[in-house]
Every structure is written in C-alpha cells, then in structure tokens.
CSV table of C-alpha atoms in Angstrom, one decimal:
chain,number,residue,atom,x,y,z
A,789,MET,CA,53.4,-30.7,14.4
A,790,THR,CA,50.5,-32.4,14.3
A,791,ALA,CA,49.2,-34.5,17.7
A,792,ALA,CA,49.0,-38.2,18.3
A,793,PRO,CA,45.5,-38.9,18.3
A,794,ASP,CA,44.3,-40.5,22.2
A,795,PRO,CA,43.5,-43.9,21.8
A,796,VAL,CA,40.9,-43.9,24.4
A,797,THR,CA,39.0,-40.1,22.9
A,798,SER,CA,38.7,-42.8,19.2
A,799,GLU,CA,37.4,-45.4,20.6
A,800,ARG,CA,34.6,-43.6,22.9
A,801,GLN,CA,33.6,-41.3,19.8
A,802,ALA,CA,32.2,-42.7,16.5
A,803,PRO,CA,32.9,-41.0,13.6
A,804,SER,CA,29.8,-38.6,13.0
A,805,ASP,CA,29.2,-40.4,9.8
A,806,ALA,CA,29.2,-44.1,11.2
A,807,PRO,CA,25.3,-45.9,10.7
A,808,THR,CA,23.6,-46.2,13.7
A,809,ALA,CA,22.6,-50.0,14.9
A,810,PRO,CA,19.3,-50.1,15.3
A,811,VAL,CA,17.4,-51.7,18.9
A,812,ALA,CA,15.8,-54.6,18.7
A,813,PRO,CA,12.3,-55.2,20.6
A,814,PRO,CA,12.1,-57.6,23.4
A,815,VAL,CA,10.7,-60.6,22.2
A,816,LEU,CA,8.6,-62.2,24.8
A,817,PRO,CA,8.1,-65.8,25.5
A,818,ASP,CA,5.6,-67.6,23.4
A,819,HIS,CA,4.2,-69.7,26.6
A,820,ALA,CA,3.6,-66.1,28.2
A,821,PRO,CA,-0.8,-65.8,28.8
A,822,GLU,CA,-2.2,-63.1,27.2
A,823,ARG,CA,-3.9,-61.1,29.2
A,824,ALA,CA,-6.1,-57.7,28.7
A,825,GLN,CA,-5.1,-54.7,30.5
A,826,GLY,CA,-6.0,-54.5,34.2
A,827,GLU,CA,-7.7,-58.3,33.9
A,828,PRO,CA,-6.3,-59.6,37.4
A,829,PRO,CA,-4.2,-62.9,36.5
A,830,ARG,CA,-5.6,-66.6,36.4
A,831,SER,CA,-5.7,-67.3,39.8
A,832,ARG,CA,-7.3,-64.6,41.2
A,833,ARG,CA,-10.2,-65.5,38.2
A,834,LEU,CA,-10.3,-69.3,39.9
A,835,LEU,CA,-10.3,-68.3,43.1
A,836,ARG,CA,-13.7,-65.6,42.0
A,837,LEU,CA,-15.6,-68.6,40.1
A,838,ALA,CA,-14.5,-70.7,43.5
A,839,LEU,CA,-16.1,-67.7,45.9
A,840,ILE,CA,-19.2,-67.2,43.6
A,841,GLY,CA,-19.7,-71.2,43.2
A,842,ALA,CA,-19.6,-71.8,46.9
A,843,GLY,CA,-21.9,-68.4,48.0
A,844,ILE,CA,-24.6,-70.0,45.6
A,845,PHE,CA,-24.3,-73.5,46.9
A,846,LEU,CA,-25.1,-71.5,50.5
A,847,LEU,CA,-27.7,-69.4,49.2
A,848,VAL,CA,-29.1,-72.3,47.7
A,849,VAL,CA,-28.9,-74.4,50.8
A,850,GLY,CA,-29.8,-71.4,53.0
A,851,ILE,CA,-33.5,-72.0,50.9
A,852,LEU,CA,-34.0,-75.2,51.0
A,853,LEU,CA,-33.7,-76.0,54.1
A,854,PRO,CA,-36.8,-74.6,55.8
A,855,LEU,CA,-39.0,-74.5,52.8
A,856,TYR,CA,-37.9,-78.5,52.1
A,857,VAL,CA,-36.3,-80.1,54.6
A,858,TYR,CA,-37.6,-79.0,58.0
A,859,PRO,CA,-41.6,-79.8,56.0
A,860,ARG,CA,-40.5,-82.8,55.3
A,861,VAL,CA,-38.8,-83.4,59.1
A,862,ALA,CA,-41.4,-82.2,61.5
A,863,VAL,CA,-43.7,-84.6,61.3
A,864,LEU,CA,-46.0,-86.1,64.1
A,865,PRO,CA,-45.2,-90.2,64.2
A,866,ALA,CA,-47.3,-92.4,62.1
A,867,ASP,CA,-47.0,-95.2,65.4
A,868,PRO,CA,-45.5,-92.8,68.9
A,869,GLN,CA,-45.4,-95.7,71.2
A,870,THR,CA,-46.1,-93.1,74.3
A,871,GLU,CA,-47.0,-93.5,77.3
A,872,GLN,CA,-48.1,-90.7,80.2
A,873,ILE,CA,-48.4,-91.6,83.6
A,874,LEU,CA,-49.9,-89.3,86.4
A,875,LYS,CA,-50.1,-90.1,89.9
A,876,GLY,CA,-52.5,-88.9,92.6
A,877,GLY,CA,-52.8,-89.2,96.5
A,878,ASP,CA,-55.6,-88.6,98.6
A,879,ALA,CA,-58.5,-89.3,95.9
A,880,THR,CA,-61.7,-90.1,96.5
A,881,VAL,CA,-63.3,-92.6,94.3
A,882,LEU,CA,-66.6,-94.5,93.3
A,883,MET,CA,-65.4,-98.4,93.3
A,884,PRO,CA,-67.8,-101.1,92.3
A,885,ASP,CA,-68.3,-103.2,95.2
A,886,MET,CA,-70.5,-106.1,94.7
A,887,ASP,CA,-70.7,-106.3,98.5
A,888,ALA,CA,-72.3,-103.1,98.8
A,889,PRO,CA,-76.3,-102.9,98.4
A,890,ALA,CA,-75.6,-100.1,95.6
A,891,GLY,CA,-72.9,-102.0,93.6
A,892,ALA,CA,-70.4,-99.6,94.3
A,893,THR,CA,-69.1,-97.8,97.1
A,894,VAL,CA,-67.3,-94.1,97.9
A,895,LEU,CA,-63.6,-94.1,98.8
A,896,THR,CA,-61.7,-91.6,100.0
A,897,GLY,CA,-57.6,-91.2,100.5
A,898,VAL,CA,-56.8,-93.3,98.4
A,899,ASP,CA,-53.8,-93.3,96.1
A,900,VAL,CA,-54.7,-93.5,91.8
A,901,THR,CA,-52.4,-94.1,88.6
A,902,ALA,CA,-53.8,-92.9,85.1
A,903,ARG,CA,-52.3,-94.2,82.1
A,904,ASN,CA,-52.3,-92.7,78.6
A,905,PHE,CA,-51.2,-94.6,75.7
A,906,VAL,CA,-50.9,-93.9,72.7
A,907,SER,CA,-50.1,-96.2,69.5
A,908,ARG,CA,-50.8,-96.1,65.4
A,909,ALA,CA,-54.2,-97.2,65.1
A,910,THR,CA,-55.2,-101.0,64.3
A,911,GLY,CA,-57.5,-102.0,61.5
A,912,VAL,CA,-58.0,-98.5,59.6
A,913,ASP,CA,-59.0,-98.2,56.2
A,914,ASN,CA,-56.7,-95.4,55.6
A,915,ASP,CA,-55.3,-94.1,51.9
A,916,GLY,CA,-54.7,-90.3,53.0
A,917,ASP,CA,-51.7,-88.8,54.8
A,918,ASP,CA,-53.1,-88.5,57.8
A,919,ASN,CA,-52.2,-90.0,61.4
A,920,VAL,CA,-54.8,-92.0,63.3
A,921,TRP,CA,-54.3,-92.9,66.7
A,922,ASP,CA,-55.4,-95.2,69.7
A,923,ILE,CA,-55.1,-93.4,72.6
A,924,ALA,CA,-55.9,-96.1,75.4
A,925,THR,CA,-56.6,-94.9,78.7
A,926,ARG,CA,-56.9,-96.7,82.1
A,927,ILE,CA,-57.4,-95.5,85.6
A,928,GLU,CA,-56.0,-97.7,88.5
A,929,VAL,CA,-56.8,-97.3,92.6
A,930,ASP,CA,-53.5,-98.8,94.1
A,931,GLY,CA,-54.4,-101.8,96.1
A,932,ARG,CA,-57.7,-102.2,94.4
A,933,GLY,CA,-58.1,-102.2,90.8
A,934,LEU,CA,-59.3,-100.8,87.8
A,935,LEU,CA,-61.1,-97.8,88.1
A,936,GLN,CA,-61.6,-97.0,84.6
A,937,ALA,CA,-61.1,-97.6,80.8
A,938,ARG,CA,-61.4,-96.2,77.2
A,939,VAL,CA,-59.6,-96.3,74.4
A,940,GLU,CA,-60.5,-92.7,72.5
A,941,ARG,CA,-59.7,-93.0,68.4
A,942,LEU,CA,-58.3,-89.7,66.9
A,943,SER,CA,-57.3,-89.1,63.1
A,944,ILE,CA,-55.1,-85.7,62.5
A,945,ASP,CA,-53.3,-83.9,60.6
A,946,PRO,CA,-49.5,-84.5,61.2
A,947,ARG,CA,-47.9,-81.7,59.9
A,948,THR,CA,-50.2,-79.3,61.9
A,949,GLY,CA,-51.4,-81.4,64.2
A,950,GLU,CA,-55.1,-80.3,63.7
A,951,SER,CA,-57.8,-83.2,63.8
A,952,THR,CA,-59.4,-84.2,60.7
A,953,ASN,CA,-62.0,-86.4,61.8
A,954,CYS,CA,-61.3,-88.7,58.5
A,955,CYS,CA,-60.9,-92.5,59.6
A,956,GLY,CA,-63.7,-93.0,61.7
A,957,ASP,CA,-63.1,-91.0,65.1
A,958,ARG,CA,-64.7,-92.3,68.2
A,959,VAL,CA,-64.5,-93.6,71.7
A,960,VAL,CA,-64.9,-97.0,73.2
A,961,THR,CA,-65.8,-97.7,76.8
A,962,ASP,CA,-67.5,-100.9,77.2
A,963,GLU,CA,-65.5,-103.9,75.9
A,964,ALA,CA,-69.3,-105.3,75.3
A,965,GLU,CA,-69.8,-102.3,72.8
A,966,PRO,CA,-66.0,-102.5,70.5
A,967,ASP,CA,-67.6,-99.9,67.8
A,968,GLY,CA,-68.5,-97.8,70.7
A,969,LYS,CA,-69.2,-94.0,70.2
A,970,GLU,CA,-68.9,-91.6,67.3
A,971,LEU,CA,-66.8,-88.7,68.0
A,972,ARG,CA,-66.3,-85.3,66.6
A,973,HIS,CA,-63.1,-84.2,67.4
A,974,GLU,CA,-61.8,-80.4,67.4
A,975,GLY,CA,-58.8,-78.3,67.7
A,976,TYR,CA,-55.8,-79.9,68.9
A,977,TYR,CA,-55.5,-83.4,70.8
A,978,THR,CA,-52.2,-81.9,72.0
A,979,PHE,CA,-50.0,-79.0,71.0
A,980,PRO,CA,-49.1,-78.5,67.6
A,981,LEU,CA,-44.9,-78.5,66.4
A,982,ASP,CA,-43.9,-75.2,66.3
A,983,THR,CA,-45.9,-73.9,69.8
A,984,GLN,CA,-46.2,-70.7,69.8
A,985,LYS,CA,-46.9,-68.8,73.1
A,986,LYS,CA,-50.7,-68.3,72.2
A,987,SER,CA,-54.3,-70.2,73.5
A,988,TYR,CA,-55.0,-72.8,71.9
A,989,GLN,CA,-57.7,-74.7,71.5
A,990,ILE,CA,-57.2,-78.6,73.0
A,991,TRP,CA,-59.9,-81.9,73.2
A,992,ASP,CA,-61.2,-82.8,76.0
A,993,VAL,CA,-63.2,-86.1,75.8
A,994,ASN,CA,-64.8,-85.7,78.8
A,995,LEU,CA,-66.7,-82.3,77.2
A,996,GLU,CA,-66.4,-83.8,73.9
A,997,ARG,CA,-65.6,-80.3,72.8
A,998,ALA,CA,-62.3,-78.5,73.0
A,999,THR,CA,-61.0,-76.3,75.8
A,1000,THR,CA,-59.1,-72.6,75.2
A,1001,ALA,CA,-55.8,-73.6,76.9
A,1002,GLU,CA,-53.8,-70.2,77.8
A,1003,TYR,CA,-49.9,-69.4,77.6
A,1004,VAL,CA,-48.4,-69.3,80.8
A,1005,GLY,CA,-45.3,-68.5,80.5
A,1006,GLU,CA,-41.6,-70.4,80.3
A,1007,SER,CA,-39.9,-72.7,82.4
A,1008,THR,CA,-37.6,-75.3,82.5
A,1009,LYS,CA,-38.6,-79.6,83.2
A,1010,ASP,CA,-36.6,-82.6,83.5
A,1011,GLY,CA,-33.9,-80.3,82.3
A,1012,LEU,CA,-35.5,-78.7,79.0
A,1013,ASP,CA,-36.9,-75.3,78.5
A,1014,VAL,CA,-40.6,-75.6,78.0
A,1015,TYR,CA,-44.1,-73.3,77.5
A,1016,VAL,CA,-46.1,-73.4,80.1
A,1017,PHE,CA,-50.6,-73.8,79.1
A,1018,ARG,CA,-53.9,-73.9,81.5
A,1019,LYS,CA,-56.9,-75.0,80.7
A,1020,ALA,CA,-59.3,-74.1,83.8
A,1021,VAL,CA,-62.9,-75.9,82.6
A,1022,PRO,CA,-65.5,-75.0,85.6
A,1023,LEU,CA,-68.0,-77.4,86.7
A,1024,GLN,CA,-71.0,-77.8,84.9
A,1025,ARG,CA,-73.3,-80.2,84.0
A,1026,ILE,CA,-71.8,-82.6,80.8
A,1027,GLY,CA,-75.0,-85.4,80.7
A,1028,SER,CA,-76.6,-88.1,82.7
A,1029,ARG,CA,-76.7,-91.4,83.3
A,1030,GLU,CA,-78.6,-94.0,84.7
A,1031,LEU,CA,-77.1,-95.4,88.5
A,1032,PRO,CA,-78.7,-97.6,91.5
A,1033,GLY,CA,-80.6,-95.8,93.9
A,1034,ALA,CA,-78.8,-96.8,97.0
A,1035,LEU,CA,-76.4,-94.5,95.8
A,1036,PHE,CA,-78.6,-91.1,96.3
A,1037,ASP,CA,-80.6,-92.7,99.3
A,1038,SER,CA,-83.7,-93.9,97.3
A,1039,SER,CA,-85.6,-97.1,97.6
A,1040,ALA,CA,-85.9,-96.4,93.3
A,1041,PRO,CA,-84.1,-99.4,91.7
A,1042,GLY,CA,-82.5,-96.5,89.4
A,1043,LEU,CA,-81.7,-92.9,88.8
A,1044,ASP,CA,-81.1,-90.9,85.8
A,1045,ALA,CA,-78.5,-88.9,87.8
A,1046,GLU,CA,-77.1,-85.4,86.2
A,1047,SER,CA,-72.8,-86.5,85.8
A,1048,TRP,CA,-70.8,-83.2,86.2
A,1049,TYR,CA,-67.3,-82.5,85.9
A,1050,ALA,CA,-64.7,-79.8,86.7
A,1051,SER,CA,-61.0,-80.3,85.6
A,1052,THR,CA,-57.6,-77.9,85.4
A,1053,ARG,CA,-54.7,-78.8,83.3
A,1054,THR,CA,-51.3,-77.3,83.6
A,1055,TYR,CA,-49.5,-78.6,80.7
A,1056,TRP,CA,-45.6,-78.1,80.3
A,1057,ILE,CA,-44.7,-78.4,76.3
A,1058,GLU,CA,-41.2,-78.7,74.5
A,1059,PRO,CA,-42.4,-76.2,71.8
A,1060,ASN,CA,-40.1,-77.4,68.8
A,1061,SER,CA,-42.2,-80.9,68.8
A,1062,GLY,CA,-44.8,-79.7,70.8
A,1063,ASP,CA,-44.2,-83.0,73.4
A,1064,VAL,CA,-45.9,-83.2,76.8
A,1065,ILE,CA,-42.8,-83.3,78.7
A,1066,GLY,CA,-45.3,-82.7,81.7
A,1067,ILE,CA,-48.5,-82.3,83.5
A,1068,ARG,CA,-50.5,-81.8,86.7
A,1069,GLU,CA,-54.0,-82.1,86.8
A,1070,GLU,CA,-57.0,-81.7,89.0
A,1071,ILE,CA,-60.3,-83.2,88.4
A,1072,THR,CA,-63.5,-83.5,89.8
A,1073,GLN,CA,-66.6,-86.1,88.4
A,1074,GLN,CA,-70.1,-86.2,90.2
A,1075,TYR,CA,-73.2,-87.7,90.0
A,1076,THR,CA,-76.4,-85.7,91.6
A,1077,ALA,CA,-80.0,-87.3,92.3
A,1078,ASN,CA,-82.2,-87.4,94.9
A,1079,GLY,CA,-80.9,-84.1,96.1
A,1080,LYS,CA,-77.7,-86.0,96.9
A,1081,THR,CA,-74.7,-85.7,94.8
A,1082,VAL,CA,-72.1,-88.2,94.9
A,1083,THR,CA,-67.9,-88.0,94.1
A,1084,ALA,CA,-66.9,-90.0,91.4
A,1085,PHE,CA,-63.5,-89.6,90.8
A,1086,GLU,CA,-61.7,-86.3,92.5
A,1087,ALA,CA,-57.5,-85.7,92.7
A,1088,LYS,CA,-55.1,-83.8,92.2
A,1089,MET,CA,-52.5,-85.9,89.9
A,1090,ASP,CA,-48.8,-85.1,88.7
A,1091,SER,CA,-46.9,-86.5,85.8
A,1092,VAL,CA,-43.9,-88.8,86.8
A,1093,ARG,CA,-40.9,-88.2,84.7
A,1094,ASN,CA,-40.8,-89.4,81.2
A,1095,ALA,CA,-38.8,-91.6,80.0
A,1096,ASP,CA,-35.0,-91.1,79.0
A,1097,ASP,CA,-35.2,-91.9,75.4
A,1098,ARG,CA,-38.7,-89.5,75.1
A,1099,LEU,CA,-36.4,-86.7,76.7
A,1100,GLU,CA,-33.6,-87.1,74.4
A,1101,ARG,CA,-35.9,-86.9,71.5
A,1102,ALA,CA,-37.4,-83.9,72.7
A,1103,GLU,CA,-33.9,-82.5,73.4
A,1104,GLN,CA,-32.6,-83.2,69.6
A,1105,ALA,CA,-36.0,-81.2,68.4
A,1106,GLN,CA,-35.3,-78.4,71.2
A,1107,SER,CA,-31.8,-78.2,69.3
A,1108,LEU,CA,-32.2,-79.2,65.4
A,1109,LEU,CA,-36.0,-77.9,64.9
A,1110,PRO,CA,-34.7,-74.2,65.2
A,1111,TRP,CA,-32.1,-74.5,63.4
A,1112,LEU,CA,-33.6,-76.1,60.3
A,1113,ARG,CA,-36.6,-73.9,60.6
A,1114,GLY,CA,-35.0,-70.8,60.1
A,1115,ARG,CA,-31.9,-70.2,62.0
A,1116,ALA,CA,-29.4,-72.0,59.7
A,1117,SER,CA,-30.7,-70.6,56.7
A,1118,ILE,CA,-29.9,-66.8,57.9
A,1119,VAL,CA,-26.7,-67.4,58.4
A,1120,LEU,CA,-25.8,-69.8,55.3
A,1121,VAL,CA,-27.4,-66.4,53.5
A,1122,VAL,CA,-25.3,-64.4,55.4
A,1123,LEU,CA,-22.2,-66.5,54.7
A,1124,GLY,CA,-23.6,-66.4,51.0
A,1125,LEU,CA,-23.0,-63.2,50.7
A,1126,ILE,CA,-19.9,-62.8,52.1
A,1127,LEU,CA,-18.5,-64.8,49.7
A,1128,PHE,CA,-20.1,-63.3,47.1
A,1129,VAL,CA,-18.7,-59.7,48.5
A,1130,ALA,CA,-15.0,-61.2,48.5
A,1131,ALA,CA,-15.0,-62.4,44.8
A,1132,VAL,CA,-15.8,-58.9,44.1
A,1133,LEU,CA,-13.2,-57.6,45.5
A,1134,VAL,CA,-10.8,-60.5,44.5
A,1135,GLY,CA,-12.1,-60.0,40.9
A,1136,ARG,CA,-11.9,-56.3,40.9
A,1137,PRO,CA,-9.1,-55.0,37.7
A,1138,VAL,CA,-5.7,-55.2,39.0
A,1139,ARG,CA,-4.2,-50.9,37.7
A,1140,PRO,CA,-0.7,-50.8,36.2
A,1141,ARG,CA,2.0,-49.7,38.5
A,1142,ARG,CA,2.4,-46.3,37.3
A,1143,ARG,CA,6.5,-45.5,36.6
A,1144,THR,CA,8.4,-43.0,38.0
A,1145,SER,CA,11.6,-41.2,36.3
A,1146,ALA,CA,14.7,-42.0,38.0
A,1147,HIS,CA,16.4,-38.1,39.1
C-alpha cells in the first residue's frame, strides 16, 4: 500500500527540477544623491566651507587691524584744543613795577598760574600732512596780573610726534614783533603715541634745544595707568639780556645781564596716546650782572586735574589702541586657526561601517 503524501511537506519542498526564480537587485530612489565612497554628507561639506570662510575672514581682519586701521586711528589731532594749567605757591618773581626805581621789583611768597593752550595754527601755508600748532603760554601772578607770555609755533609729524620744522616754526614774546624769532625744533614737543619705557628727547623752549627725559617707572594718575618720566636741567647760562642797572645796584642806565636757567620736570604720560596727564615742575630763572644775582622766576608748580572730556579720551585710548595695535590680531588669528582645524576635522572622510556576521 502506498502512503499518502504529507500536505505540509509537499508545500515546503519544491520539485528538484523546478526552475529557481531570479532575485531582483534593490532599486535606489531616483532622488538619492550619489556620493563617492567615504565622502562626508552634504551638510558636513557645507559646514566645512562655512568654517573655512569664517577662518579666512578672521585672519584678514587680524592682519588689517595693525597694518591699516591702527595707523589711521593713532594720529595726533590737527586741532588739539587742549589746555594744561599749572599752579604754584610761595614763588619768587621779578614783576614790572613803574613805581620802582628800576621799573621792576622782586616779589616773594606769591601764587602763580601757568597756562598752556595748544591749538591749530592760523594763517599757515601748509599743503603737507604735518600738523602745525600754536602753543600759547601765559604766566600770571595771582592778584598782580600777567608776568610772561609767548606763542610758540610748532610743526610735527602727526603719526610719530617728531618735529618736522616744515612751516615757519618760531616763538613770539613781544606783541610789537609778531614775526618773533625763528626756531629749529628738535626731538619731541610732547611724548609720542605708543610711548615706550625708554628715554626721549623733549624740546625745551627756554634752552631752545631738546634734553633727555628719562623713564622713571609706572604709576597711576587720575584713575589712569601712566608712565613717569623726569627731565632735569642743571643751572646753566642760556644767554644775556639788557636790564636796568638799578636792579644790580649800578648807576648805569643799563647792563648786559647774563641769563641763567634750571628746571626739573616730571611727566605722567598715558602711554598709548602720549597724552600728558600730569606735570610737576621746579623752575629757576636768574639774571646776573655787576656781581649780583636777581631771581626772575622761581617756583614749584603742579598741574591741576585735566578736564573730564580729556581724561575720557585718554581712557578710551588706553582701552582701544592696544587692541588695534596687536592684541585683537593675536585673538583673531588664533580663532581663525581654530576654525581651520575644525574645518579639517569636519571634512574628514566617513569610514564605512564594518558588517558583523550574525551567529
């Protein structure tokens, strides 16, 4: 007897001679992007380009700040309109006095005020890039009136602060002689931008030459970090002047008196702008003739606090100029390099995942 076939086994087992159906390969969608093996996806490629672009931008800005921006910002003003006031007490002065036999008298124990106002020179034929300033100086005796006055014309390079003598430098001490006396300036009238911890040759109008202002150290003045410099001029003869003989106990109507001068001046300088924040000066001017010395001016003076707007400008320079000169460039270049490294990491090829066999 023949066994009946198992229906379950019959369905699972195909005849040995039955044809095998071919397996169709998977079909990718038409919209799927083609990508080389290992290439990062599109989003990462875009991020890499953005990082590279930002890095280039930061590097360019970092290079331009000290080379292009700073030289155009760090310049001396063409018209400063600044005033420095010094006051001193217990001074000795030779004051004009029409009631005195010599036409002048020596006063002691008086208070004095010196004012220096710097402004753009008027009526100057200057087609160049130099600044031309007028420095008007007035020394007054409190309660007595004007003692000395002068206007000094100065031409300087606005970027370096050095004298250029381009445009009729001179000093006027008498209103009757408006053309005054020609001067050949040397060194610096004031300290340059980006003042360094070193000595500078600073102009002295009384000597009509520059003398050395030595760096002393760092300090603070009116809330600002400053460098301190000191310029010492020992007592020395600087010329001669005809004066009434009665000043020197002489019966002669006039004598050729020797002029002597000494000073010690201390400066407090905001180094980034070169601005003078404070001054202290000890000054002596004497005349000698007929074996007698007459003190023309002797005082110890200190500058009063600068106007708030001037201190504010100095504070802004102290905050801004170091960054434009170099600090910002260092930061920007470092950030740019970091972005380049990030772009390299983002753009690294994607390694295909290793398939593990199922057990």
